[in-house]
Amino acid sequence: MHPLTSYLRRLIRHKRSNLCVSADITNADEMLALARAVGPSIVVFKTHADILSGWDPDPVHGTGAKLAAIARKYLFLVFEDRKFADIGFTVQLQYAGGVHRIVDWAHIVNAHVISGPDVVRALQEAADSWGGEEINEDVGDAQESGSDTWKLPSKRGLLLLAQMTSAGNFLNEEYTSNCVAIARQYREFVMGFIALKPLNSQPEDDFIVMTPGCSLPPEESLDDSEFVPGSEDALGQQYVTPKELILRGCDIVIVGRGICNATDPSAKAEQYRGVAWQAYEERPKL
Ligand code: S5P
């Protein structure tokens, strides 16, 4: 199993959380404030670094380093939703270079395999040659983790976009099964998928599935920032309830605007955590 997968599964049980908050906001300091606010309720914090104004590129005191420190304090993993999709040579530069130097601070990234399997090999090479400032550092503070010592694995992980939530997308069944075949080829780097359901079908498969397009039903939501499950936003995003996604077997639900746009994001994240965790406990164990 990928070391970050076993770490994440342990975090899920420890924090009683299957929640990833997606920071779909456009200012770097507000993104960091959101990470602190929802930190206790989540196991993964998803970013879109390229939508942020005010990104500070300083490798030690900048935005990425601050986010990594918040992640260590509250015990969650950082997932940069970069959706790499280019040729291998280019994705290596996008992953390790530029303003964001994603590999320095994001434990997890994702990629489309539309350009073929070498995109995965290229990202893996870049991850393997990363210096790894966080290598085996003790993480988590005493009050969060009790007597446990949380060793953050030094490896980086990748999720493949095997299915998408947007109406009319072209990721058909054949494409999805090709993603699974590529993931099996690169098990030491690929942790799992962005998909609408679990995709494990061989005994040795232990891929994580993270699923967006998640919204509380109106009777459970007091906030009008949310979209009604079964409906779409104005641009084709399709929603399902967290309960349904977890009962389907998804490991982690990803929530963006439902939490970011709430009047109290921290309380809202806690509400999503509770609903998803309850469904997880109800789900028959394998
Ligand atoms: O198929 C997908 C894959 C992703 S990563 N559909 C998605 O919506 N996402 C991302 O999840 C999307 O980029 C956004 O950041 C988040 C969903 O946000 P929400 O506001 O609709 O919850």
Short mmCIF file of C-alpha atoms and ligand atoms in Angstrom, two decimals:
data_model
loop_
_atom_site.label_atom_id
_atom_site.label_comp_id
_atom_site.label_asym_id
_atom_site.label_seq_id
_atom_site.Cartn_x
_atom_site.Cartn_y
_atom_site.Cartn_z
CA MET A 1 0.00 0.00 0.00
CA HIS A 2 1.19 3.54 -0.69
CA PRO A 3 2.54 4.91 2.63
CA LEU A 4 0.36 8.02 2.36
CA THR A 5 -2.70 5.79 1.89
CA SER A 6 -2.08 3.93 5.14
CA TYR A 7 -1.35 7.27 6.85
CA LEU A 8 -4.60 8.70 5.50
CA ARG A 9 -6.63 5.65 6.54
CA ARG A 10 -5.20 6.03 10.05
CA LEU A 11 -6.06 9.74 10.05
CA ILE A 12 -9.63 8.96 8.98
CA ARG A 13 -10.12 6.70 12.01
CA HIS A 14 -8.29 9.02 14.39
CA LYS A 15 -10.21 12.17 13.40
CA ARG A 16 -13.47 10.32 12.65
CA SER A 17 -13.54 12.23 9.40
CA ASN A 18 -13.99 11.41 5.70
CA LEU A 19 -13.99 15.06 4.75
CA CYS A 20 -11.87 17.03 2.30
CA VAL A 21 -12.56 20.75 2.12
CA SER A 22 -11.86 22.29 -1.26
CA ALA A 23 -10.53 25.83 -0.86
CA ASP A 24 -12.24 27.38 -3.85
CA ILE A 25 -11.47 30.92 -2.75
CA THR A 26 -9.22 33.43 -4.42
CA ASN A 27 -6.95 34.98 -1.79
CA ALA A 28 -3.95 33.24 -0.25
CA ASP A 29 -4.39 34.59 3.29
CA GLU A 30 -8.09 33.72 3.27
CA MET A 31 -7.16 30.23 2.11
CA LEU A 32 -4.79 29.85 5.09
CA ALA A 33 -7.48 31.16 7.45
CA LEU A 34 -9.93 28.61 6.03
CA ALA A 35 -7.37 25.81 6.56
CA ARG A 36 -7.07 26.80 10.24
CA ALA A 37 -10.85 27.09 10.64
CA VAL A 38 -11.72 23.69 9.17
CA GLY A 39 -8.48 21.91 10.18
CA PRO A 40 -9.95 19.99 13.15
CA SER A 41 -12.76 18.53 10.98
CA ILE A 42 -10.88 17.37 7.89
CA VAL A 43 -8.36 14.78 6.74
CA VAL A 44 -7.52 16.46 3.42
CA PHE A 45 -7.42 20.13 2.39
CA LYS A 46 -7.66 20.66 -1.37
CA THR A 47 -6.22 23.75 -3.00
CA HIS A 48 -6.19 25.43 -6.41
CA ALA A 49 -2.97 27.43 -6.05
CA ASP A 50 -3.47 29.02 -9.48
CA ILE A 51 -6.68 30.83 -8.46
CA LEU A 52 -5.05 32.58 -5.50
CA SER A 53 -3.94 36.19 -5.45
CA GLY A 54 -1.23 37.11 -2.95
CA TRP A 55 0.70 33.80 -3.18
CA ASP A 56 4.03 34.24 -1.35
CA PRO A 57 6.62 31.97 -3.04
CA ASP A 58 9.20 32.08 -0.21
CA PRO A 59 10.13 28.42 0.32
CA VAL A 60 10.50 28.79 4.10
CA HIS A 61 8.00 31.47 5.16
CA GLY A 62 5.69 31.65 2.13
CA THR A 63 2.15 30.43 1.53
CA GLY A 64 3.03 26.81 0.74
CA ALA A 65 5.25 26.47 3.82
CA LYS A 66 2.56 28.05 6.02
CA LEU A 67 -0.07 25.69 4.69
CA ALA A 68 2.20 22.68 5.31
CA ALA A 69 2.72 23.88 8.90
CA ILE A 70 -1.06 24.24 9.46
CA ALA A 71 -1.48 20.72 8.03
CA ARG A 72 1.07 19.37 10.52
CA LYS A 73 -0.60 21.15 13.42
CA TYR A 74 -4.13 19.93 12.67
CA LEU A 75 -3.15 16.60 11.08
CA PHE A 76 -4.42 16.69 7.54
CA LEU A 77 -2.90 16.17 4.09
CA VAL A 78 -2.68 18.88 1.46
CA PHE A 79 -3.97 18.03 -2.01
CA GLU A 80 -3.21 20.48 -4.83
CA ASP A 81 -5.93 19.95 -7.43
CA ARG A 82 -3.61 20.85 -10.33
CA LYS A 83 -5.05 18.31 -12.80
CA PHE A 84 -1.77 17.86 -14.70
CA ALA A 85 -2.50 16.86 -18.29
CA ASP A 86 0.50 17.72 -20.47
CA ILE A 87 3.45 15.73 -21.83
CA GLY A 88 5.84 14.28 -19.27
CA PHE A 89 8.57 16.91 -19.72
CA THR A 90 6.15 19.78 -19.14
CA VAL A 91 4.34 18.31 -16.11
CA GLN A 92 7.68 17.83 -14.35
CA LEU A 93 8.32 21.57 -14.69
CA GLN A 94 4.77 22.40 -13.60
CA TYR A 95 5.01 20.12 -10.54
CA ALA A 96 8.44 21.13 -9.23
CA GLY A 97 8.97 24.62 -10.63
CA GLY A 98 7.30 27.93 -11.34
CA VAL A 99 5.94 30.24 -8.68
CA HIS A 100 4.14 27.52 -6.76
CA ARG A 101 6.75 24.72 -6.53
CA ILE A 102 3.85 22.39 -5.77
CA VAL A 103 5.95 19.35 -4.85
CA ASP A 104 7.40 21.25 -1.85
CA TRP A 105 4.13 21.58 0.03
CA ALA A 106 1.42 19.36 -1.51
CA HIS A 107 1.37 15.77 -0.26
CA ILE A 108 -1.05 14.80 -3.03
CA VAL A 109 -1.63 16.03 -6.58
CA ASN A 110 -3.85 14.75 -9.37
CA ALA A 111 -3.54 14.18 -13.10
CA HIS A 112 -5.54 13.37 -16.19
CA VAL A 113 -4.06 10.53 -18.23
CA ILE A 114 -5.39 11.93 -21.50
CA SER A 115 -1.78 12.33 -22.72
CA GLY A 116 -0.94 8.67 -21.89
CA PRO A 117 0.70 6.85 -18.98
CA ASP A 118 4.04 8.69 -19.16
CA VAL A 119 2.45 11.66 -17.37
CA VAL A 120 2.41 9.42 -14.28
CA ARG A 121 6.00 8.28 -14.73
CA ALA A 122 7.12 11.89 -15.19
CA LEU A 123 5.37 13.10 -12.05
CA GLN A 124 6.75 10.15 -10.10
CA GLU A 125 10.29 11.01 -11.21
CA ALA A 126 9.80 14.62 -10.09
CA ALA A 127 8.39 13.45 -6.74
CA ASP A 128 11.29 11.04 -6.25
CA SER A 129 13.87 13.73 -6.87
CA TRP A 130 12.18 16.18 -4.49
CA GLY A 131 14.41 17.16 -1.53
CA GLY A 132 11.76 16.35 1.07
CA GLU A 133 12.00 18.94 3.84
CA GLU A 134 9.27 17.14 5.79
CA ILE A 135 11.02 13.78 5.78
CA ASN A 136 10.02 11.82 8.88
CA GLU A 137 9.37 14.95 10.85
CA ASP A 138 7.20 14.48 13.95
CA VAL A 139 3.83 15.98 13.17
CA GLY A 140 0.73 16.92 15.09
CA ASP A 141 0.58 18.55 18.45
CA ALA A 142 0.11 16.72 21.70
CA GLN A 143 -3.50 17.67 22.29
CA GLU A 144 -4.54 16.43 18.83
CA SER A 145 -2.70 13.16 18.69
CA GLY A 146 -2.46 12.09 22.34
CA SER A 147 0.50 9.84 22.89
CA ASP A 148 0.57 8.76 19.24
CA THR A 149 3.52 9.82 17.19
CA TRP A 150 2.45 10.78 13.73
CA LYS A 151 5.22 10.27 11.23
CA LEU A 152 4.34 11.90 7.95
CA PRO A 153 5.59 9.66 5.12
CA SER A 154 8.25 11.34 3.01
CA LYS A 155 6.60 10.12 -0.23
CA ARG A 156 4.31 12.20 -2.43
CA GLY A 157 1.11 10.69 -3.87
CA LEU A 158 -0.97 10.99 -7.03
CA LEU A 159 -4.68 10.63 -7.76
CA LEU A 160 -5.85 9.94 -11.30
CA LEU A 161 -9.03 11.58 -12.56
CA ALA A 162 -10.90 8.43 -13.54
CA GLN A 163 -14.41 9.93 -13.50
CA MET A 164 -15.71 13.49 -13.24
CA THR A 165 -18.78 15.20 -11.85
CA SER A 166 -19.41 17.67 -14.66
CA ALA A 167 -22.35 17.04 -16.99
CA GLY A 168 -21.41 15.65 -20.41
CA ASN A 169 -17.79 14.85 -19.53
CA PHE A 170 -15.93 12.44 -21.83
CA LEU A 171 -14.51 10.09 -19.19
CA ASN A 172 -16.37 6.96 -20.31
CA GLU A 173 -16.10 3.42 -18.90
CA GLU A 174 -13.24 2.44 -21.16
CA TYR A 175 -11.27 5.52 -20.13
CA THR A 176 -11.97 4.78 -16.45
CA SER A 177 -10.71 1.21 -16.75
CA ASN A 178 -7.58 2.44 -18.54
CA CYS A 179 -6.98 4.74 -15.55
CA VAL A 180 -7.24 1.78 -13.21
CA ALA A 181 -4.77 -0.20 -15.36
CA ILE A 182 -2.28 2.69 -15.26
CA ALA A 183 -2.74 3.06 -11.49
CA ARG A 184 -1.90 -0.64 -11.03
CA GLN A 185 1.27 -0.12 -13.07
CA TYR A 186 2.39 2.69 -10.72
CA ARG A 187 1.12 1.50 -7.32
CA GLU A 188 4.12 2.98 -5.49
CA PHE A 189 3.02 6.47 -6.55
CA VAL A 190 -0.69 6.36 -7.40
CA MET A 191 -2.83 6.43 -4.23
CA GLY A 192 -6.16 6.27 -5.99
CA PHE A 193 -8.69 8.22 -7.95
CA ILE A 194 -11.03 11.10 -8.25
CA ALA A 195 -14.09 9.05 -9.15
CA LEU A 196 -17.78 8.65 -8.39
CA LYS A 197 -17.47 5.18 -6.85
CA PRO A 198 -14.77 2.77 -5.65
CA LEU A 199 -12.75 1.21 -8.46
CA ASN A 200 -10.95 -1.60 -6.63
CA SER A 201 -11.63 -4.95 -8.30
CA GLN A 202 -8.52 -7.07 -7.73
CA PRO A 203 -7.51 -8.44 -4.33
CA GLU A 204 -4.33 -6.35 -4.27
CA ASP A 205 -6.14 -3.08 -5.12
CA ASP A 206 -6.26 -0.61 -2.27
CA PHE A 207 -6.92 2.63 -4.07
CA ILE A 208 -8.51 5.56 -2.24
CA VAL A 209 -11.48 7.26 -3.92
CA MET A 210 -12.18 10.93 -3.33
CA THR A 211 -15.43 12.32 -4.71
CA PRO A 212 -16.55 15.91 -5.28
CA GLY A 213 -20.02 17.14 -6.24
CA CYS A 214 -21.24 16.80 -2.68
CA SER A 215 -24.00 18.80 -1.00
CA LEU A 216 -26.28 18.46 2.02
CA PRO A 217 -30.00 17.93 1.41
CA PRO A 218 -32.07 21.09 2.05
CA GLU A 219 -33.63 19.65 5.23
CA GLU A 220 -30.14 19.31 6.76
CA SER A 221 -28.77 22.61 5.55
CA LEU A 222 -29.63 25.98 7.02
CA ASP A 223 -27.36 27.73 4.57
CA ASP A 224 -28.49 28.91 1.16
CA SER A 225 -24.86 28.73 -0.07
CA GLU A 226 -25.46 25.11 -1.05
CA PHE A 227 -26.74 23.38 -4.15
CA VAL A 228 -29.55 20.90 -3.86
CA PRO A 229 -28.43 17.27 -4.36
CA GLY A 230 -29.76 15.92 -7.64
CA SER A 231 -29.35 19.34 -9.22
CA GLU A 232 -26.55 21.16 -11.04
CA ASP A 233 -24.90 24.52 -10.53
CA ALA A 234 -25.15 27.05 -13.38
CA LEU A 235 -22.10 25.48 -15.10
CA GLY A 236 -22.90 21.77 -15.10
CA GLN A 237 -21.50 20.65 -11.73
CA GLN A 238 -23.68 17.76 -10.44
CA TYR A 239 -24.38 17.11 -6.75
CA VAL A 240 -25.09 14.10 -4.55
CA THR A 241 -25.40 13.93 -0.74
CA PRO A 242 -22.38 12.99 1.39
CA LYS A 243 -24.36 10.09 2.82
CA GLU A 244 -24.99 8.60 -0.61
CA LEU A 245 -21.34 8.94 -1.63
CA ILE A 246 -20.04 7.25 1.52
CA LEU A 247 -22.64 4.46 1.31
CA ARG A 248 -21.51 3.88 -2.29
CA GLY A 249 -18.06 3.12 -0.88
CA CYS A 250 -16.23 6.39 -1.55
CA ASP A 251 -13.49 7.03 1.03
CA ILE A 252 -13.53 10.82 1.12
CA VAL A 253 -16.09 13.43 0.11
CA ILE A 254 -14.84 16.73 -1.28
CA VAL A 255 -16.86 19.85 -0.48
CA GLY A 256 -16.07 23.27 -1.93
CA ARG A 257 -18.63 26.06 -2.02
CA GLY A 258 -20.97 24.33 0.45
CA ILE A 259 -18.35 25.04 3.13
CA CYS A 260 -16.30 27.97 1.74
CA ASN A 261 -19.39 30.12 1.16
CA ALA A 262 -21.14 29.21 4.42
CA THR A 263 -21.57 31.92 7.02
CA ASP A 264 -19.57 29.78 9.47
CA PRO A 265 -17.24 27.48 7.47
CA SER A 266 -15.88 25.81 10.59
CA ALA A 267 -19.36 24.82 11.87
CA LYS A 268 -20.38 23.78 8.37
CA ALA A 269 -17.30 21.57 7.97
CA GLU A 270 -18.12 19.95 11.30
CA GLN A 271 -21.68 19.30 10.10
CA TYR A 272 -20.43 17.64 6.88
CA ARG A 273 -17.89 15.63 8.88
CA GLY A 274 -20.61 14.36 11.19
CA VAL A 275 -22.99 13.35 8.40
CA ALA A 276 -20.28 11.61 6.36
CA TRP A 277 -18.83 9.85 9.40
CA GLN A 278 -22.24 8.59 10.48
CA ALA A 279 -22.76 7.09 7.00
CA TYR A 280 -19.28 5.54 7.19
CA GLU A 281 -20.12 3.88 10.49
CA GLU A 282 -23.42 2.59 9.07
CA ARG A 283 -21.71 1.19 5.97
CA PRO A 284 -21.17 -2.56 6.06
CA LYS A 285 -17.46 -3.21 6.68
CA LEU A 286 -15.60 -5.30 4.13
O1 S5P B 1 -14.83 15.82 -11.36
C1 S5P B 1 -14.46 16.68 -10.59
C2 S5P B 1 -13.14 16.74 -10.11
C3 S5P B 1 -12.78 17.73 -9.22
S1 S5P B 1 -11.20 17.66 -8.53
N1 S5P B 1 -15.33 17.62 -10.14
C4 S5P B 1 -14.97 18.61 -9.27
O2 S5P B 1 -15.84 19.41 -8.89
N2 S5P B 1 -13.67 18.70 -8.82
C5 S5P B 1 -13.24 19.80 -7.92
O3 S5P B 1 -13.96 19.72 -6.69
C6 S5P B 1 -13.50 21.20 -8.49
O4 S5P B 1 -12.35 21.66 -9.17
C7 S5P B 1 -13.78 22.02 -7.24
O5 S5P B 1 -12.56 22.51 -6.71
C8 S5P B 1 -14.38 21.02 -6.25
C9 S5P B 1 -15.89 21.02 -6.13
O6 S5P B 1 -16.37 22.23 -5.65
P1 S5P B 1 -17.92 22.46 -5.25
O7 S5P B 1 -17.99 23.92 -4.94
O8 S5P B 1 -18.76 22.08 -6.42
O9 S5P B 1 -18.17 21.59 -4.03
#
